Coordinates of C-alpha atoms in Angstrom, one line a residue:
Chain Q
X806 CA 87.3 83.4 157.3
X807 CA 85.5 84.0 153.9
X808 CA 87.3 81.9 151.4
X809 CA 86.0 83.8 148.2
X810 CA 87.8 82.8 145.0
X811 CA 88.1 86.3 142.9
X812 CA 88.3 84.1 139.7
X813 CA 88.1 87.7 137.6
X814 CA 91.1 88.6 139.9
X815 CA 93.1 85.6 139.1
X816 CA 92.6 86.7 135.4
X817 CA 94.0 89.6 135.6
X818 CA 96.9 88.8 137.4
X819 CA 97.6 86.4 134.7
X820 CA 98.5 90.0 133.1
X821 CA 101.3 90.8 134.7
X822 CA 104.5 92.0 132.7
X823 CA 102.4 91.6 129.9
X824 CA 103.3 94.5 127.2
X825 CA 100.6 97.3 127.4
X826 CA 102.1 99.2 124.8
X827 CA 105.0 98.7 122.2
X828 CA 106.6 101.5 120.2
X829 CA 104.1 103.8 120.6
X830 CA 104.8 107.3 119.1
X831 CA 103.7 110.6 120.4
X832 CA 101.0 111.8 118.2
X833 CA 103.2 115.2 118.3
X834 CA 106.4 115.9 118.6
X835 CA 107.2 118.0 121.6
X836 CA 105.8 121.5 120.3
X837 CA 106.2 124.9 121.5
X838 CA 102.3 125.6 121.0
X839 CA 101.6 122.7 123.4
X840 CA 103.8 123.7 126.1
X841 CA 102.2 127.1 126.1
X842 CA 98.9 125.6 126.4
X843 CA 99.7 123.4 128.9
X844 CA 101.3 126.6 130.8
X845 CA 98.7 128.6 130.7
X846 CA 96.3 126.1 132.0
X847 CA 98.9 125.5 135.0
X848 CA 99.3 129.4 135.6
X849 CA 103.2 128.5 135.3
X850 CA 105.1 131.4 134.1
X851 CA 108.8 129.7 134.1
X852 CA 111.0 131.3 131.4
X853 CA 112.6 127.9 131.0
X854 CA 109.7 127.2 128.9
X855 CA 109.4 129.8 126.8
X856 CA 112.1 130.9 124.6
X857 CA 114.7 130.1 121.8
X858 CA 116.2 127.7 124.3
X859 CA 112.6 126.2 126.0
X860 CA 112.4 123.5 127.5
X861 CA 109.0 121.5 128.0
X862 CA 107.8 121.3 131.6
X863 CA 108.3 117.9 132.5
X864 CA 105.6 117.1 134.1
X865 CA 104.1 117.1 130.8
X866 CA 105.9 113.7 130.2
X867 CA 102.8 111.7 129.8
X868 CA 100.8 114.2 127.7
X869 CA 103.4 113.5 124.8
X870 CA 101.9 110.1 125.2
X871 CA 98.6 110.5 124.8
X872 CA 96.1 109.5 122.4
X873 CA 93.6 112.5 122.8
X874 CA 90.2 112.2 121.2
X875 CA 91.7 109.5 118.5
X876 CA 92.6 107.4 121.1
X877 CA 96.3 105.2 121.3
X878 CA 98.6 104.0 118.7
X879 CA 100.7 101.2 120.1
X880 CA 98.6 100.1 122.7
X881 CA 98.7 96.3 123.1
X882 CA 96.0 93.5 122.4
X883 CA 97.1 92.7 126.0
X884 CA 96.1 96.3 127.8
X885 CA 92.6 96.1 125.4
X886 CA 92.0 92.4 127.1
X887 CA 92.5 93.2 130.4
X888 CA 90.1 96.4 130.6
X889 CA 87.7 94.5 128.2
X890 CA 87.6 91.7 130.9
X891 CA 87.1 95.0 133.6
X892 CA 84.5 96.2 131.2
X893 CA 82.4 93.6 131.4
X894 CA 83.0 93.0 134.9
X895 CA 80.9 96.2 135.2
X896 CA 84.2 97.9 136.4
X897 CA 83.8 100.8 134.1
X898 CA 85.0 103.7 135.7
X899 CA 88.7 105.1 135.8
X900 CA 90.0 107.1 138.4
X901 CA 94.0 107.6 138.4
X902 CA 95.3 107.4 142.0
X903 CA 99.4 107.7 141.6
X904 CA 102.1 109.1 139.2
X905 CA 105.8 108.3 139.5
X906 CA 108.1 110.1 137.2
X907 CA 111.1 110.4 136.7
X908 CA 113.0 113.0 134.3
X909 CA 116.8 111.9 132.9
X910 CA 117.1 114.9 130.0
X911 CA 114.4 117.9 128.9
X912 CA 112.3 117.6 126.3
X913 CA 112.6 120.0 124.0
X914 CA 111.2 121.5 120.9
X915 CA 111.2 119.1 118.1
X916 CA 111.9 115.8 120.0
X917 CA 110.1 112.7 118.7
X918 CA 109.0 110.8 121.9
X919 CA 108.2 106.9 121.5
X920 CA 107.4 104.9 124.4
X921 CA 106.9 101.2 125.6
X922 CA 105.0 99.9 128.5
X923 CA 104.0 97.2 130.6
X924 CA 101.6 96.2 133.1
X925 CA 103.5 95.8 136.3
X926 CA 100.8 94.6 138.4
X927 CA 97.2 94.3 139.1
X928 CA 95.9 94.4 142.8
X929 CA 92.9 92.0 144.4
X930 CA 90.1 93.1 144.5
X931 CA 89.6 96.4 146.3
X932 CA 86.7 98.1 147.5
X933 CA 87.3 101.9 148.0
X934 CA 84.7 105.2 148.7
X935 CA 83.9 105.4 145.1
X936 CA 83.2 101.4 144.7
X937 CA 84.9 98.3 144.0
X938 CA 87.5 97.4 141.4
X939 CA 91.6 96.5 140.8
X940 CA 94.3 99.0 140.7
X941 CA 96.5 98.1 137.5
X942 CA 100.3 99.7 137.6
X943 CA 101.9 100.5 134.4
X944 CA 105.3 101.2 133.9
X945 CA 106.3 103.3 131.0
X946 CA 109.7 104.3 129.4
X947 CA 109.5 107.4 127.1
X948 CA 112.5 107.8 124.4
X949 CA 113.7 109.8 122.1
X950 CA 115.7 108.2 119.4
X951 CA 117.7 105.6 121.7
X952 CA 118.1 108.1 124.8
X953 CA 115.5 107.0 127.6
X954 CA 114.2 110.4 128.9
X955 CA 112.2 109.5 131.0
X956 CA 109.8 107.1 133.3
X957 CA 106.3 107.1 134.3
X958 CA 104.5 104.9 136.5
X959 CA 101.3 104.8 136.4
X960 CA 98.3 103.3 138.3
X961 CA 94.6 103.7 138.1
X962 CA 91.8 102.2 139.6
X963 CA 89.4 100.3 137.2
X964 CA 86.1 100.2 139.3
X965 CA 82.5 99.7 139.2
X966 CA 81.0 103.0 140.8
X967 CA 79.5 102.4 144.0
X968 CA 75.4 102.5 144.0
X969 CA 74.5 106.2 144.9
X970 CA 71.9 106.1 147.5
X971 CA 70.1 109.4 146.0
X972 CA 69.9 109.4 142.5
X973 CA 70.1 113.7 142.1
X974 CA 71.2 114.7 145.3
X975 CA 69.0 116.3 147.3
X976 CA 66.1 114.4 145.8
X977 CA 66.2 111.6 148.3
X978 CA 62.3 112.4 150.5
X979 CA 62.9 113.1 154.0
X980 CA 61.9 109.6 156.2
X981 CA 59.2 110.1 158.8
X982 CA 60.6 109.8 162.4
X983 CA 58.7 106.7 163.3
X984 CA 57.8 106.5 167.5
X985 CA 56.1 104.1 169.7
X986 CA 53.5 106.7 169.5
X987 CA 52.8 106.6 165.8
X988 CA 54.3 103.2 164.6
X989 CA 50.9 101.9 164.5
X990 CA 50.0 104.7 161.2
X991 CA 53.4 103.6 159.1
X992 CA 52.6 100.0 160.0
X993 CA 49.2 100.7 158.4
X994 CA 50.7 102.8 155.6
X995 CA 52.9 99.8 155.0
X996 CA 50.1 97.4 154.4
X997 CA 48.6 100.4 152.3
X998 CA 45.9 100.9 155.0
X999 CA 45.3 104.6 156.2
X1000 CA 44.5 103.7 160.2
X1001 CA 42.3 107.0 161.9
X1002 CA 43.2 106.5 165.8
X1003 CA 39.9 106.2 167.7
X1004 CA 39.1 106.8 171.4
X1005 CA 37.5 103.8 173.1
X1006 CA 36.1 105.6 175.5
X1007 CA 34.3 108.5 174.2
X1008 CA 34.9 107.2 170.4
X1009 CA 36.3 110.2 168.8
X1010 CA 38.0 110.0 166.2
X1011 CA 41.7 111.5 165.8
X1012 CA 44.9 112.6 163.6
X1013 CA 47.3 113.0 163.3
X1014 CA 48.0 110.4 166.1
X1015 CA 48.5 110.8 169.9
X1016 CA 49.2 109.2 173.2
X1017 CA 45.5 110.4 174.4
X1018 CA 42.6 112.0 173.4
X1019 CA 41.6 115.1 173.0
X1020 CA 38.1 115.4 173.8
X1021 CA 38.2 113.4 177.0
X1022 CA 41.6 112.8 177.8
X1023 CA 41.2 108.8 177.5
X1024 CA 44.7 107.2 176.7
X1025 CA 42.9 103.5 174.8
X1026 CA 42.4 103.5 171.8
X1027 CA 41.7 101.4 168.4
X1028 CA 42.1 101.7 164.8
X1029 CA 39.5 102.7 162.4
X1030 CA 40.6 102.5 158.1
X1031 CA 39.7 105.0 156.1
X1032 CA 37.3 104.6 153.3
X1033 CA 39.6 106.9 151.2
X1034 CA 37.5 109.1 149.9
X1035 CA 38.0 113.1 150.7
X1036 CA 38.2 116.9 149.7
X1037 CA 40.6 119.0 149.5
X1038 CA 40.0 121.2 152.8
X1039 CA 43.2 123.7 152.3
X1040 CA 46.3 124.0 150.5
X1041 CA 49.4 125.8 150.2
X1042 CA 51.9 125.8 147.1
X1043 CA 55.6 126.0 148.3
X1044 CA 57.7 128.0 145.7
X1045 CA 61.1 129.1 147.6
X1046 CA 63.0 127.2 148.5
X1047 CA 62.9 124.4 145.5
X1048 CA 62.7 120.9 146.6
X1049 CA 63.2 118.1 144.0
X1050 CA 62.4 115.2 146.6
X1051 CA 58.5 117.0 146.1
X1052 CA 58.6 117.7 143.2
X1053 CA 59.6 115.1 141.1
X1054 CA 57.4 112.1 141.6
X1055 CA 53.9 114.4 141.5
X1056 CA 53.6 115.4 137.9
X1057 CA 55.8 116.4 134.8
X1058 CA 58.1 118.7 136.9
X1059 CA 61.7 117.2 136.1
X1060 CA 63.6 120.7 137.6
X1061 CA 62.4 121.3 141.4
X1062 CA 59.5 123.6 141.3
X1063 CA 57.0 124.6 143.5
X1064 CA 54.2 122.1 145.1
X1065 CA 51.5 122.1 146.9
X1066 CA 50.4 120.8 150.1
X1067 CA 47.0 120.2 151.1
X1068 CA 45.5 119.6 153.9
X1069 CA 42.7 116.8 153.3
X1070 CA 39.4 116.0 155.0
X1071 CA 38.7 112.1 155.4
X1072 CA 35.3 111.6 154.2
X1073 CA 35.5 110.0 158.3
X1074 CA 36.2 113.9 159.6
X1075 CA 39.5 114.1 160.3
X1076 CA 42.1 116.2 158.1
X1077 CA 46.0 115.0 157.1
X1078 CA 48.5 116.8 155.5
X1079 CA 49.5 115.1 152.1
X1080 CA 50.2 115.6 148.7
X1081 CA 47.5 115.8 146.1
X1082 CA 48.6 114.2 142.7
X1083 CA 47.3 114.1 139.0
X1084 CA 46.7 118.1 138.5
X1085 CA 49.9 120.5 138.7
X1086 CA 50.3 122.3 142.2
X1087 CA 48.6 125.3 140.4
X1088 CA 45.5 123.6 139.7
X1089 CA 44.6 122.4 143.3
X1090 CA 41.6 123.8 144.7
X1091 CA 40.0 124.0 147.6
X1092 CA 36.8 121.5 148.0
X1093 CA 38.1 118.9 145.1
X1094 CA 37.1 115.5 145.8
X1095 CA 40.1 113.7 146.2
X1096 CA 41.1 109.7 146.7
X1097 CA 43.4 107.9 148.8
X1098 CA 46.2 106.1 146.9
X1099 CA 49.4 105.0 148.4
X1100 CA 53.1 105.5 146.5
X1101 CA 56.2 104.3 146.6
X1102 CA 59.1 106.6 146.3
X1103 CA 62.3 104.1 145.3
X1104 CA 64.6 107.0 146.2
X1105 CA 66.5 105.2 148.2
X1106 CA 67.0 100.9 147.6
X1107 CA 67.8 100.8 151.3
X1108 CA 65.2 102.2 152.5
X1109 CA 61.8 102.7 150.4
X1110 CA 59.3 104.4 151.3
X1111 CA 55.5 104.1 151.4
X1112 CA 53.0 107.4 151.8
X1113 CA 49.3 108.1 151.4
X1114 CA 48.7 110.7 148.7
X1115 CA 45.2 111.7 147.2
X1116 CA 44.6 111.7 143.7
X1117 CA 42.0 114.2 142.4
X1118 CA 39.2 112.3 141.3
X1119 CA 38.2 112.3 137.2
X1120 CA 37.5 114.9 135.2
X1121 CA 36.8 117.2 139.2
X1122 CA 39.9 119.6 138.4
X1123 CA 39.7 122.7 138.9
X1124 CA 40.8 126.2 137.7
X1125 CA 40.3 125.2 133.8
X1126 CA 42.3 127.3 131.7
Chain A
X1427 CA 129.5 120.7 149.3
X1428 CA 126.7 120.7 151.3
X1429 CA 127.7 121.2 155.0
X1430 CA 125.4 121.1 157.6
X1431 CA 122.7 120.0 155.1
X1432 CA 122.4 123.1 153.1
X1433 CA 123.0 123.7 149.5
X1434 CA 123.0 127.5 147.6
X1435 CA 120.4 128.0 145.3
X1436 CA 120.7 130.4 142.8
X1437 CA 119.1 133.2 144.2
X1438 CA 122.1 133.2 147.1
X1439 CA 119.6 131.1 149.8
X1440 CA 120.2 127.6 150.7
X1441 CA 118.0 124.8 150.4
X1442 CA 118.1 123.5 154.2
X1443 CA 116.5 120.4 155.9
X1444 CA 112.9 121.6 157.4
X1445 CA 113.0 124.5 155.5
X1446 CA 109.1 124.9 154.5
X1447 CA 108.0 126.5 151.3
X1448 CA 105.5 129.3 151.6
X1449 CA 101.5 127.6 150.5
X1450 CA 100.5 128.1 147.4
X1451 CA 97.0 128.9 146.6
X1452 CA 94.9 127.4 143.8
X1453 CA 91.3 127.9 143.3
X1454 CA 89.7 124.8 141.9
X1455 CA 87.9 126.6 138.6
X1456 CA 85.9 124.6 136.1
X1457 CA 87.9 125.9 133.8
X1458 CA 91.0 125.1 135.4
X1459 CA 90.0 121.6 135.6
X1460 CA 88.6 121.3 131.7
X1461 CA 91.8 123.6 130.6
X1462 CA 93.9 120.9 132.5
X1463 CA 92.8 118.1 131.2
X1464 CA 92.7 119.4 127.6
X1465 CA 96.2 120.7 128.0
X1466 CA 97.2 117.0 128.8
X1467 CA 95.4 115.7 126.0
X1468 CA 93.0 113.7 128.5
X1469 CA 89.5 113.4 127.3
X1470 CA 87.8 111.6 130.2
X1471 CA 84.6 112.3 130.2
X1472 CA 84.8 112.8 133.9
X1473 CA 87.2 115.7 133.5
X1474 CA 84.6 117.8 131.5
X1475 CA 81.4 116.6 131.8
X1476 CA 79.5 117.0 135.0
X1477 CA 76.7 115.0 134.1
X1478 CA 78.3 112.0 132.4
X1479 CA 80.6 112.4 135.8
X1480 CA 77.6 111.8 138.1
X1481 CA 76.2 109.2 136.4
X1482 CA 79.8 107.5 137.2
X1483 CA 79.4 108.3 140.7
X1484 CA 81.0 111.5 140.7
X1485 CA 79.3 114.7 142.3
X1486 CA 80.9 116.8 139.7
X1487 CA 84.0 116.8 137.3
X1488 CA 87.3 116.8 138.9
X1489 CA 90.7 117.5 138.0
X1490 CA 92.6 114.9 136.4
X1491 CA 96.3 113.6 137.4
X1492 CA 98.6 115.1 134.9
X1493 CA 97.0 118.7 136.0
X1494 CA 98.0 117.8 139.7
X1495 CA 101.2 116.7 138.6
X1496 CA 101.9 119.7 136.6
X1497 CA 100.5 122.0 139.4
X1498 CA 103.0 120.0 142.0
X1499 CA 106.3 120.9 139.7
X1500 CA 105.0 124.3 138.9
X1501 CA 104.8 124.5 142.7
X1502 CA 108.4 123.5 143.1
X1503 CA 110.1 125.2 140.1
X1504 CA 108.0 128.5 141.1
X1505 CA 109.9 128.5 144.6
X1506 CA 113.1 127.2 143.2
X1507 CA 113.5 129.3 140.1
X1508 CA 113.9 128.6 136.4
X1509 CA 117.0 127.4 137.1
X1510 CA 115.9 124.7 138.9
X1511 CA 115.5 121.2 137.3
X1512 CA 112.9 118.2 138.2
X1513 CA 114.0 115.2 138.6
X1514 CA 111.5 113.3 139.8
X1515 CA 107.9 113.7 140.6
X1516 CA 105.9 111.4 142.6
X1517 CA 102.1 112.0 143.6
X1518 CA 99.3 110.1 145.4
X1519 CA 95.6 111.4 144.9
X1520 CA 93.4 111.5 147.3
X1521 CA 90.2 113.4 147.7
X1522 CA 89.2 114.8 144.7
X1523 CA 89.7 118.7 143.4
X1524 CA 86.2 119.7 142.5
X1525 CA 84.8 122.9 141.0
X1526 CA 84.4 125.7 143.8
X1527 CA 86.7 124.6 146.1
X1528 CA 90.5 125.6 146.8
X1529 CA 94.1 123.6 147.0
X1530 CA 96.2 124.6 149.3
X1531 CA 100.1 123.5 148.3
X1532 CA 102.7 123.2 151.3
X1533 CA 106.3 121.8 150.9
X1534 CA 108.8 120.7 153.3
X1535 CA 112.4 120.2 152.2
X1536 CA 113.0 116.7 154.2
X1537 CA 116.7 115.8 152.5
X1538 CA 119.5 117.4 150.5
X1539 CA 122.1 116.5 148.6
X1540 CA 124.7 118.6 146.9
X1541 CA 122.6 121.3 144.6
X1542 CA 119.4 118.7 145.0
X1543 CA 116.8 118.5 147.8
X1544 CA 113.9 116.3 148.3
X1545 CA 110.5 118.1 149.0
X1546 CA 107.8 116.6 150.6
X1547 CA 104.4 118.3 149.1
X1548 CA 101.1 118.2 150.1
X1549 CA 97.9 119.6 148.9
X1550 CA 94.9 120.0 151.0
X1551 CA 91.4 121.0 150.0
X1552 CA 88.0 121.5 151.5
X1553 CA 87.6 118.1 151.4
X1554 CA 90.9 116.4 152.5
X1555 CA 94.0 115.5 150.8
X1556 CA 94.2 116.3 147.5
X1557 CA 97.5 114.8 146.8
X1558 CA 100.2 113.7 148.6
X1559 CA 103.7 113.7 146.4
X1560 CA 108.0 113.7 146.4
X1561 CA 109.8 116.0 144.5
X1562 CA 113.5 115.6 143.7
X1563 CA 114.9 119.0 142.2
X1564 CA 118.4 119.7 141.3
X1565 CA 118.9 123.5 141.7
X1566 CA 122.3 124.0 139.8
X1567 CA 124.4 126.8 141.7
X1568 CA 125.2 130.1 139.1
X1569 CA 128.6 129.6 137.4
X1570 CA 130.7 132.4 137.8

């Protein structure tokens, strides 16, 4: 049993039945224009809001409370405290989750809402899909004059958004699928060693790695580094369809655009397919010398990833102009 | 009187246990979500502003509460009539309503009592469930 003490939630709860607001007034009184706004963003079409005799809808309960862009009158130093303290918790974000209401006469045209409200209660510490934080209940009364029209409870979830694994979607590069036959290369890439397969039989060398070799078939083999050096043998440059996880990391491309691929020749013989960095895709050429570098693509905290790239070596670029 | 469960509404039918009301259809637009949450005064960011939204963990904007809420009675008083009055609305969110997609709203009457009845509504999306809520309306029967 993990005996954590939430000492942030033990706070909060010290804010229970605390005042979150005290005679707050609407910023408008209930208004025909309003209502018709409202209705036409709802696509409701009852005559009981339209009309010499209109009523508002009254769902629209809370928006009579609100503070809009210029933010709350009447709100309490005790409702500032607590999401302060949430604030700085790094629980930033606001989702509302429920919505009790409950109606005792219409609003109408002209009505003068005030309201008071106080923080009924403030969960432990939750962790939900979209991260971790403390559901705070409000209760509010809504009047007009002495007359209690109405009720609204009210909870939201004050949260600190969960870590996003891909920071655009879609941008996340796609993992190699590691296998007992080439765990060897991305244990090599790891140390930022490119390892060339070599048969110790006949000696040749090979890639992109295999159970056996080629030339005579012999399944032993060792490990030879590169020296890093090589040339561009052959390239293509992807345009359709766009691919940020390529795109993004080789030059000043923010939007996915196209890339190119090349196919490099080890200055040892054999060719890999990689990416060639430090011109744009449309300035890779074939035959520029090129040099192994290894990157780290942070796309992912959980699960970085380490490739071989070539850089194009100084002042060699091609296609000028 | 309510025998058998069943009160008059004032189109002549009655409001019966079970009874389900037909779905309702919304498609989640942009700018139903931003006219929404302007409509109910609610400036959160997250509401109208896809990027400040993702960088909050959100895929996109999403419609806020009060727009459910309203959507839920307008879903009721449509069925109901003009006539008939909320009394109370209660609503749980669930997955989000995000541009593109569509709510589906279905109601089941699950109580009555006199002219008022107690209708369970849900609201289902491509995602999940939207929302999750309790009506109680009071449809007054015509005098005369």
């Amino acid at each position: 049993m993990s005996t954590v003490i939430d000492e942030l939630g033990a706070k909060l709860k010290g804010y229970e039945g605390r005042a979150a607001a005290v005679a707050g007034t609407g910023k408008d009184p209930v208004n025909e224009p309003m209502i018709r706004h409202w209705c036409e963003a709802m696509g409701d079409t009852n005559p009981a809001y339209a009309g010499p005799d209109a009523v508002a809808p009254p769902t629209m309960l809370q928006a009579w409370t609100m503070g809009g862009l210029s933010g709350h009158a009447g709100r309490t130093g005790a409702y500032d405290e607590l999401f302060d303290l949430l604030d700085e918790a790094g629980c930033t974000s606001v989702v509302a989750t429920d919505c009790e209401q409950e109606y005792l006469r219409p609003l109408r045209p002209g009505d003068e809402v005030t309201f008071d409200a106080v923080i009924e209660s403030v969960s432990d510490r939750k962790t939900t899909k979209l991260g971790t934080g403390y559901f705070v209940t409000t209760r509010m009364d809504v009047r007009v004059g002495q007359d209690l029209v109405g009720t609204h409870r009210f909870r939201i979830l004050k949260y600190a958004p969960a870590h996003r694994k891909p920071k655009a979607s879609g941008a996340r590069r796609p993992r190699p699928v590691v296998n007992r036959d080439n765990a060897g290369f991305w244990e090599g890439v790891e140390r930022h060693q490119l390892l060339i397969q070599r048969c110790t039989n006949c000696g040749t060398l090979r890639h992109p790695w295999l159970p056996g070799c080629n030339t005579c078939g012999g399944p032993d083999w060792d490990t030879v580094e590169a020296s890093g050096d090589g040339t561009v043998y052959s390239y293509v440059v992807m345009h359709h369809p766009p691919f940020p996880a390529f795109t993004q990391s080789d030059h000043a491309a923010d939007a996915a655009g196209p890339y190119a691929v090349g196919l490099i020749e080890l200055a040892e013989g054999v060719r890999i397919v990689s990416n060639v960095v430090g011109v744009p895709y449309d300035k890779v050429r074939v035959g520029l010398p090129v040099r192994l570098e290894f990157r780290r693509y942070d796309d992912d905290e959980d699960d970085p990833l380490v490739l071989p790239v070539f850089r194009v070596q100084e002042g060699r670029e091609g296609g000028v102009g | 009187m309510s025998a058998g469960g069943a009160a008059m509404r004032s189109g002549g039918t009655a409001m019966r246990v079970g009874e389900e009301l037909p779905p309702l259809e919304i498609e989640i637009t942009r700018t139903l979500i931003v006219a929404g949450a302007i409509a109910s005064r609610d400036y959160q960011d997250v509401h109208h502003d896809a990027e400040l939204a993702r960088l909050k963990g959100s895929p996109d904007i999403f419609m806020n509460i009060l727009t459910t809420n309203g959507l839920v009675g307008r879903y009721i008083t449509d069925h109901f009539g003009p006539r008939a009055v909320l009394r109370k609305v209660a609503i749980r969110l669930g997955a989000p309503n995000y541009p593109g997609d569509t709510m589906v709203l279905t109601g089941r009457v699950e109580e009555t009592d006199g002219d008022t009845a107690t209708v369970r509504v849900l609201g289902t999306n491509g995602i999940g469930r939207h929302v999750t809520g309790t009506v109680t309306v009071t449809v007054p029967r015509e005098v005369g």
